[in-house]
Coordinates of C-alpha atoms and ligand atoms in Angstrom, one line a residue:
M5 CA 31.6 -23.6 -30.6
V6 CA 29.3 -20.5 -30.5
S7 CA 28.0 -21.1 -33.9
G8 CA 27.7 -24.6 -33.5
S9 CA 25.4 -24.4 -30.5
R10 CA 23.4 -21.4 -32.3
A11 CA 22.8 -24.3 -35.0
E12 CA 21.6 -26.8 -32.5
V13 CA 19.3 -24.5 -31.1
S14 CA 17.8 -23.6 -34.2
D15 CA 17.2 -27.2 -35.0
V16 CA 15.4 -28.0 -31.9
Y17 CA 13.3 -24.6 -32.0
P18 CA 11.3 -23.5 -35.0
S19 CA 11.5 -19.9 -35.8
V20 CA 8.7 -17.7 -34.5
P21 CA 7.1 -17.4 -38.1
E22 CA 7.4 -21.3 -38.5
E23 CA 6.1 -22.0 -35.2
V24 CA 3.0 -19.7 -36.0
A25 CA 2.5 -21.4 -39.5
R26 CA 2.5 -24.7 -38.0
L27 CA -0.2 -23.8 -35.2
A28 CA -2.3 -22.0 -37.7
A29 CA -2.3 -25.3 -40.0
S30 CA -3.6 -27.6 -37.1
P31 CA -7.1 -28.9 -37.1
E32 CA -8.0 -27.3 -33.9
I33 CA -7.1 -23.8 -35.6
R34 CA -9.2 -24.6 -38.4
S35 CA -12.4 -25.7 -36.4
A36 CA -11.7 -22.5 -34.2
F37 CA -11.6 -20.2 -36.9
N38 CA -14.7 -21.8 -38.5
W39 CA -16.2 -21.7 -35.0
F40 CA -15.5 -17.6 -35.0
R41 CA -17.6 -17.2 -38.0
T42 CA -20.8 -18.6 -36.4
Q43 CA -20.7 -16.5 -33.3
E44 CA -21.4 -12.8 -34.3
P45 CA -25.0 -12.7 -32.8
Q46 CA -23.8 -14.3 -29.5
L47 CA -20.8 -11.6 -29.4
A48 CA -22.7 -8.5 -30.4
H49 CA -25.4 -9.8 -27.8
W50 CA -22.9 -9.6 -25.0
Q51 CA -21.4 -6.6 -26.2
T52 CA -24.8 -4.7 -26.0
E53 CA -25.8 -6.1 -22.5
M54 CA -22.4 -5.3 -21.0
A55 CA -22.6 -1.4 -22.7
K56 CA -26.0 -1.0 -21.0
I57 CA -24.5 -1.5 -17.4
P58 CA -23.0 1.6 -16.2
A59 CA -19.4 1.6 -15.3
P60 CA -18.0 5.0 -14.6
P61 CA -14.5 5.5 -13.3
F62 CA -14.5 4.0 -9.6
G63 CA -17.9 2.6 -10.1
E64 CA -17.5 -0.6 -12.2
T65 CA -18.9 -3.0 -9.8
A66 CA -22.2 -4.1 -11.6
R67 CA -20.2 -4.5 -14.7
G68 CA -17.6 -6.8 -12.9
V69 CA -20.6 -8.9 -11.3
W70 CA -22.0 -9.4 -15.0
L71 CA -18.4 -10.3 -16.1
A72 CA -17.7 -12.6 -13.4
E73 CA -20.9 -14.5 -14.0
K74 CA -20.0 -14.5 -17.9
F75 CA -16.6 -16.3 -16.7
R76 CA -18.4 -18.8 -14.8
E77 CA -20.9 -19.5 -17.6
L78 CA -18.0 -20.0 -20.0
G79 CA -16.4 -22.6 -17.8
L80 CA -13.5 -20.3 -16.5
D81 CA -11.8 -22.0 -13.2
D82 CA -11.0 -20.1 -10.0
V83 CA -13.2 -17.2 -11.2
R84 CA -12.7 -14.3 -8.4
V85 CA -12.9 -10.4 -8.2
D86 CA -10.1 -8.6 -5.9
D87 CA -10.0 -5.9 -3.6
V88 CA -10.2 -3.2 -6.4
G89 CA -12.9 -4.9 -8.6
N90 CA -10.7 -6.8 -11.0
V91 CA -12.3 -9.9 -12.4
F92 CA -10.1 -12.9 -13.0
G93 CA -10.8 -16.2 -14.6
I94 CA -8.3 -19.1 -15.4
H95 CA -7.8 -21.4 -18.5
P96 CA -5.7 -24.1 -17.1
G97 CA -2.6 -25.5 -19.3
Y98 CA 0.7 -26.9 -17.8
G99 CA 3.1 -24.5 -15.9
K100 CA 3.0 -22.0 -13.3
R101 CA 3.4 -18.8 -15.4
Y102 CA 0.3 -17.1 -17.7
I103 CA -0.5 -15.6 -20.4
A104 CA -2.5 -12.8 -19.5
L105 CA -5.5 -11.6 -21.5
S106 CA -7.1 -8.3 -20.3
A107 CA -9.6 -6.0 -21.1
H108 CA -10.9 -3.0 -19.0
I109 CA -14.2 -2.9 -18.0
D110 CA -14.5 1.1 -17.1
T111 CA -15.8 3.7 -19.3
V112 CA -15.1 7.3 -19.2
F113 CA -18.9 8.2 -18.9
P114 CA -19.7 9.4 -15.4
A115 CA -22.5 7.9 -13.5
G116 CA -26.1 8.8 -14.7
T117 CA -24.9 8.9 -18.6
P118 CA -27.8 7.7 -20.4
L119 CA -26.6 4.5 -22.1
N120 CA -28.7 4.3 -24.9
I121 CA -27.5 1.1 -26.6
R122 CA -28.7 -0.1 -30.1
Q123 CA -28.0 -2.2 -32.9
Q124 CA -28.4 -1.5 -36.5
G125 CA -27.6 -4.1 -38.7
S126 CA -23.8 -4.6 -38.3
R127 CA -23.6 -1.6 -36.2
L128 CA -23.8 -0.9 -32.6
Y129 CA -24.1 2.6 -31.2
G130 CA -23.8 4.0 -27.8
P131 CA -21.3 5.1 -25.0
G132 CA -18.8 2.4 -24.6
V133 CA -19.8 0.0 -27.0
S134 CA -16.1 -0.1 -28.8
D135 CA -14.1 1.3 -25.7
N136 CA -14.0 -1.2 -24.4
G137 CA -17.1 -3.5 -25.4
A138 CA -15.0 -4.6 -28.1
G139 CA -12.0 -5.4 -26.0
V140 CA -14.1 -7.4 -23.2
T141 CA -16.6 -8.9 -26.2
A142 CA -12.9 -10.4 -28.0
M143 CA -12.1 -11.7 -24.4
L144 CA -15.2 -13.6 -23.8
G145 CA -15.5 -14.7 -27.6
I146 CA -12.1 -16.5 -26.8
A147 CA -12.9 -18.0 -23.6
A148 CA -16.3 -19.2 -25.2
L149 CA -14.0 -20.7 -27.9
L150 CA -11.7 -22.6 -25.3
R151 CA -15.1 -24.0 -24.1
S152 CA -16.3 -25.3 -27.6
V153 CA -13.2 -26.2 -29.4
R154 CA -10.4 -28.1 -27.5
M155 CA -7.3 -26.2 -28.1
R156 CA -3.9 -27.6 -26.7
H157 CA -1.6 -25.1 -25.2
A158 CA 1.0 -25.3 -22.3
L159 CA 1.1 -22.3 -20.2
P160 CA -2.5 -21.7 -18.6
F161 CA -4.4 -18.8 -19.7
L162 CA -5.2 -15.9 -17.3
F163 CA -8.6 -13.9 -18.0
V164 CA -8.9 -10.4 -16.7
G165 CA -11.7 -7.8 -16.7
N166 CA -9.6 -4.9 -15.1
V167 CA -11.1 -1.6 -13.6
G168 CA -9.9 1.9 -13.7
E169 CA -8.0 2.2 -17.1
E170 CA -9.6 5.4 -18.2
G171 CA -8.9 8.9 -17.0
E172 CA -8.8 9.4 -13.2
G173 CA -8.6 5.7 -12.9
D174 CA -5.1 6.2 -13.8
L175 CA -4.4 2.3 -14.4
R176 CA -5.5 1.6 -11.1
G177 CA -6.6 -2.1 -11.9
M178 CA -3.6 -2.9 -13.5
R179 CA -1.4 -1.1 -11.1
H180 CA -2.9 -3.2 -8.4
I181 CA -2.5 -6.7 -10.5
F182 CA 1.0 -5.9 -10.8
G183 CA 1.5 -4.9 -7.1
T184 CA 0.4 -8.5 -6.1
P185 CA 2.9 -10.9 -5.8
R186 CA 0.6 -13.8 -6.8
W187 CA 0.0 -12.1 -10.2
K188 CA 3.3 -10.0 -10.7
D189 CA 5.5 -12.9 -10.5
S190 CA 3.5 -15.3 -12.6
I191 CA 2.4 -13.2 -15.6
A192 CA 4.9 -14.0 -18.3
Y193 CA 2.9 -12.1 -21.2
S194 CA 0.2 -9.6 -21.3
I195 CA -2.3 -8.9 -24.2
V196 CA -4.3 -6.1 -23.3
L197 CA -7.3 -5.6 -25.5
D198 CA -8.3 -1.9 -25.7
G199 CA -11.1 -0.9 -28.1
A200 CA -11.7 -2.2 -31.8
G201 CA -9.5 -3.0 -34.8
A202 CA -6.8 -5.1 -35.6
D203 CA -4.5 -2.6 -37.2
T204 CA -2.3 -1.5 -34.5
I205 CA -0.2 -2.9 -32.1
V206 CA 0.8 -0.7 -29.0
A207 CA 4.2 -1.6 -28.0
E208 CA 5.5 1.6 -26.4
A209 CA 4.0 3.2 -23.4
L210 CA 3.0 6.9 -23.7
G211 CA 3.8 8.7 -20.2
S212 CA 1.2 11.3 -19.0
R213 CA 1.2 13.4 -16.0
R214 CA -2.2 15.1 -14.8
F215 CA -2.8 17.5 -12.0
E216 CA -5.1 19.6 -10.3
V217 CA -4.2 22.9 -9.6
I218 CA -6.1 24.8 -7.1
V219 CA -5.8 28.4 -5.9
R220 CA -7.4 29.9 -2.9
G221 CA -7.7 33.3 -1.7
P222 CA -9.8 35.1 1.1
G223 CA -12.6 35.8 -1.3
G224 CA -14.9 38.3 -0.6
H225 CA -17.7 40.8 -2.1
S226 CA -16.9 42.2 -5.4
W227 CA -17.7 46.0 -4.7
S228 CA -16.5 46.3 -0.9
D229 CA -13.6 44.0 -1.0
F230 CA -12.2 44.9 -4.3
G231 CA -8.4 44.3 -4.4
A232 CA -8.4 41.2 -2.7
P233 CA -6.5 38.7 -4.8
N234 CA -8.8 36.6 -7.3
P235 CA -8.2 32.8 -8.0
I236 CA -9.7 32.8 -11.2
V237 CA -7.4 35.7 -12.3
I238 CA -4.4 33.7 -11.0
L239 CA -5.6 30.6 -12.9
A240 CA -6.1 32.7 -16.2
R241 CA -2.7 34.4 -15.8
T242 CA -1.2 30.7 -15.1
I243 CA -2.9 29.5 -18.2
E244 CA -1.8 32.4 -20.4
S245 CA 1.8 31.7 -19.4
F246 CA 1.9 28.3 -19.3
C247 CA 0.4 27.5 -22.8
Q248 CA 3.2 29.7 -24.2
T249 CA 5.8 27.1 -23.3
P250 CA 7.2 25.7 -26.6
V251 CA 6.7 21.9 -27.2
P252 CA 8.9 19.7 -29.7
A253 CA 7.2 17.8 -32.2
T254 CA 9.7 15.1 -31.6
P255 CA 9.5 13.6 -29.1
K256 CA 5.8 14.4 -29.5
S257 CA 4.9 16.1 -26.3
T258 CA 1.2 17.9 -25.7
F259 CA -0.3 19.8 -22.9
N260 CA -4.4 20.6 -22.3
I261 CA -6.3 22.0 -19.9
G262 CA -9.3 20.2 -19.6
V263 CA -11.5 21.3 -16.6
I264 CA -11.8 24.8 -15.0
R265 CA -13.9 25.5 -11.7
G266 CA -14.2 28.3 -9.7
G267 CA -16.3 31.0 -8.0
T268 CA -19.9 31.1 -6.8
S269 CA -21.5 34.3 -8.1
V270 CA -20.8 37.3 -10.4
N271 CA -20.5 39.7 -7.7
S272 CA -18.3 37.4 -5.6
I273 CA -14.5 37.5 -5.3
P274 CA -14.0 33.5 -5.4
E275 CA -12.5 31.9 -2.6
S276 CA -11.1 29.2 -4.8
A277 CA -10.4 28.1 -8.5
S278 CA -9.1 25.0 -9.7
M279 CA -8.3 23.6 -13.3
R280 CA -7.1 20.2 -14.6
V281 CA -4.2 19.9 -16.7
D282 CA -3.0 16.8 -18.8
L283 CA 0.7 16.6 -19.8
R284 CA 1.7 13.9 -22.2
S285 CA 5.0 13.1 -23.9
T286 CA 7.0 10.0 -25.1
S287 CA 10.0 11.3 -23.1
P288 CA 10.1 11.3 -19.6
K289 CA 12.4 14.5 -19.8
E290 CA 10.1 16.3 -21.8
L291 CA 7.0 15.6 -19.2
E292 CA 9.4 16.6 -16.2
R293 CA 9.9 19.9 -18.4
L294 CA 6.6 20.6 -19.2
E295 CA 5.6 19.9 -15.4
R296 CA 8.3 22.4 -14.5
A297 CA 7.0 25.1 -16.9
L298 CA 3.4 24.7 -15.1
R299 CA 5.0 25.4 -11.7
I300 CA 6.6 28.1 -12.7
S301 CA 3.8 29.8 -14.6
L302 CA 1.6 29.4 -11.4
D303 CA 4.3 30.8 -9.1
E304 CA 4.6 33.6 -11.2
A305 CA 0.9 34.1 -11.7
L306 CA 0.7 34.2 -7.8
E307 CA 3.5 36.8 -7.6
N308 CA 1.9 39.1 -10.2
E309 CA -1.3 38.6 -8.3
Q310 CA 0.3 39.7 -5.1
R311 CA 1.7 42.9 -6.7
A312 CA -1.2 43.8 -8.1
V313 CA -3.3 43.4 -4.7
E314 CA -0.5 45.6 -3.1
A315 CA -1.1 48.3 -5.6
R316 CA -5.0 48.2 -4.9
A317 CA -4.4 48.2 -1.4
A318 CA -5.4 51.3 -0.3
A319 CA -8.9 50.2 -1.2
H320 CA -9.1 47.1 1.2
R321 CA -8.0 46.0 4.6
K322 CA -8.3 42.4 4.4
P323 CA -5.3 40.2 4.6
A324 CA -4.2 39.0 1.1
N325 CA -3.5 35.5 1.7
V326 CA -3.4 33.4 -1.2
S327 CA -2.0 30.1 -1.6
S328 CA -1.9 27.2 -4.4
E329 CA -1.8 23.7 -4.6
V330 CA -0.8 21.2 -7.0
V331 CA -2.1 17.8 -6.9
V332 CA -1.2 14.9 -8.9
I333 CA -4.4 13.0 -9.9
G334 CA -2.7 11.0 -12.8
D335 CA 0.7 9.4 -13.5
R336 CA 1.0 6.8 -16.1
P337 CA 4.7 5.6 -16.6
A338 CA 6.3 5.6 -20.0
G339 CA 8.2 2.3 -21.2
E340 CA 8.7 0.0 -24.1
L341 CA 9.4 -3.3 -25.2
E342 CA 12.8 -4.7 -26.2
P343 CA 13.2 -4.7 -29.9
G344 CA 13.7 -8.5 -29.6
A345 CA 11.0 -9.2 -27.5
R346 CA 9.2 -12.3 -28.0
I347 CA 5.7 -11.1 -27.7
L348 CA 6.2 -8.6 -30.6
Q349 CA 7.9 -11.3 -32.8
V350 CA 4.8 -13.4 -32.4
V351 CA 2.1 -10.7 -33.2
R352 CA 4.2 -9.7 -36.3
A353 CA 4.4 -13.4 -37.3
V354 CA 0.6 -13.7 -36.7
D355 CA -0.1 -10.5 -38.6
A356 CA 2.1 -12.0 -41.6
H357 CA 0.5 -15.1 -41.6
L358 CA -3.0 -13.6 -41.4
G359 CA -2.3 -11.0 -44.1
N360 CA -2.9 -8.4 -41.5
A361 CA -1.4 -5.1 -41.8
A362 CA -0.7 -3.3 -38.5
Q363 CA 1.5 -0.7 -37.1
I364 CA 3.4 -0.2 -34.1
Q365 CA 2.2 2.5 -32.2
R366 CA 2.7 4.3 -28.7
A367 CA -0.2 5.0 -26.5
S368 CA -1.4 5.0 -23.2
T369 CA -2.9 1.9 -22.0
D370 CA -3.2 -0.8 -19.2
A371 CA -0.1 -2.2 -21.2
N372 CA 2.0 0.7 -19.4
I373 CA 2.1 -0.9 -16.2
P374 CA 3.9 -4.2 -17.4
L375 CA 5.9 -2.4 -19.7
S376 CA 7.1 0.1 -17.2
L377 CA 8.4 -3.1 -15.1
G378 CA 10.4 -4.4 -18.0
R379 CA 7.8 -7.0 -18.9
E380 CA 6.5 -8.2 -22.2
A381 CA 3.2 -6.9 -23.2
V382 CA 1.2 -5.3 -26.0
A383 CA -2.2 -3.7 -26.6
I384 CA -4.1 -4.6 -29.6
G385 CA -7.8 -4.2 -30.5
G386 CA -10.7 -6.4 -30.3
G387 CA -11.4 -6.7 -33.9
G388 CA -14.2 -4.9 -36.0
S389 CA -13.9 -1.1 -36.4
G390 CA -15.3 1.5 -34.2
G391 CA -15.3 5.4 -33.9
G392 CA -16.2 8.3 -31.4
A393 CA -14.4 6.8 -28.3
H394 CA -15.3 8.9 -25.4
T395 CA -18.3 10.7 -26.5
L396 CA -21.9 9.8 -26.7
Q397 CA -21.7 9.0 -30.3
E398 CA -19.5 6.2 -29.9
W399 CA -20.1 3.1 -32.5
F400 CA -19.0 -0.2 -33.5
D401 CA -19.0 -2.3 -36.3
C402 CA -18.4 -6.0 -36.5
T403 CA -17.4 -6.5 -39.8
G404 CA -14.1 -8.1 -39.6
R405 CA -14.3 -8.8 -36.0
E406 CA -13.0 -12.6 -36.9
M407 CA -9.6 -11.2 -37.8
G408 CA -9.4 -9.5 -34.5
L409 CA -10.4 -12.8 -32.8
K410 CA -8.1 -15.0 -34.9
R411 CA -5.0 -12.8 -34.3
I412 CA -5.8 -12.9 -30.5
L413 CA -6.1 -16.6 -30.5
L414 CA -3.1 -17.3 -32.7
T415 CA -0.9 -14.8 -30.3
M416 CA -2.0 -16.5 -27.2
L417 CA -1.3 -20.0 -28.4
A418 CA 2.2 -19.4 -29.9
L419 CA 3.4 -17.7 -26.7
A420 CA 1.9 -20.3 -24.7
G421 CA 3.4 -23.0 -26.8
V422 CA 1.3 -26.1 -27.8
G423 CA 1.0 -28.6 -25.0
E424 CA -0.2 -32.3 -25.0
Ligands
LIG3 ZN1 -10.2 2.0 -23.5

């Protein structure tokens, strides 16, 4: 009986590759693919225009306003901006669950960074052109296509330009979306567009924890207060000891001290010093172990400095009050797709159909949030190629952008099912 019913099911529902092949053979898809071919000047224009609008972490408002305007121009329904600055637009379908297509609009570049965006032939140059100019532009390309070429699809599409993906943004845009019942309960599948390319599928969410470690002491004059505890020395000792923590190659785990601050002048004992630490691992257990090692190194460094102060104590009478604080400034949950997840089958089938070679990767992206909640999500590129992400030398090359767009479109349509 069991095998009988299985046979029935496979008679009624085509396999994912069959479904993708049938979709791709439809006249609408053929006209869509032709349409993409003619759009590069418009796409490059949007990409350049957007990259010129500053979008530092926690400062994405102006870019959000620009994107909402584009969503309206492209005829998306119910365009809105939520409390944290995420921009939404809907392309209607049938049914209450959405296929979400999202791209982060924030950059890593602080306010005031010169945004010298320029085009030379097929290449765009400047901060943020690829990460995430490529992702946002691909999203706009899909929205524009839906306005120009009629596409039948069942489930509606939710377009999202979200804030807070990079650095200390800590995925706050996506976290907010999946913390809002309206979206949390209605997003069936999430396709996250991040950066350029069409050669990866991020199906596993790399976890990370980030800390600001602050050490405070009484401070003082370098000569007359000599002997008082020195927060910079404590931090240095912490780093020296923590960086000797062994890390396994598998599961890959890493640490970095990225920023160090402290002190006021060469002849003052600093009152405080701080550092920012980034821990990453594909394993939640390794992350915990690294965090413990960091805290132990800090405690030991404090004790050592206290002892050193006592040894020097004859020279000074100030209380040796010294304290430390470890503030969590980032916490990105790990997670991964079930091997049989439909979204992965669809992307794989689309890639096979398009003759596109792509590899599964583990990374930290907006997809961490739905993946950590057990939802189906992938992060893929917006097509073309790019490099120098997070540097002022960032570039994007539009050659091959079409492949990225075709891949996104087919994936969305296959996930949504074809409506009437
Ligand atoms: Zn990005």
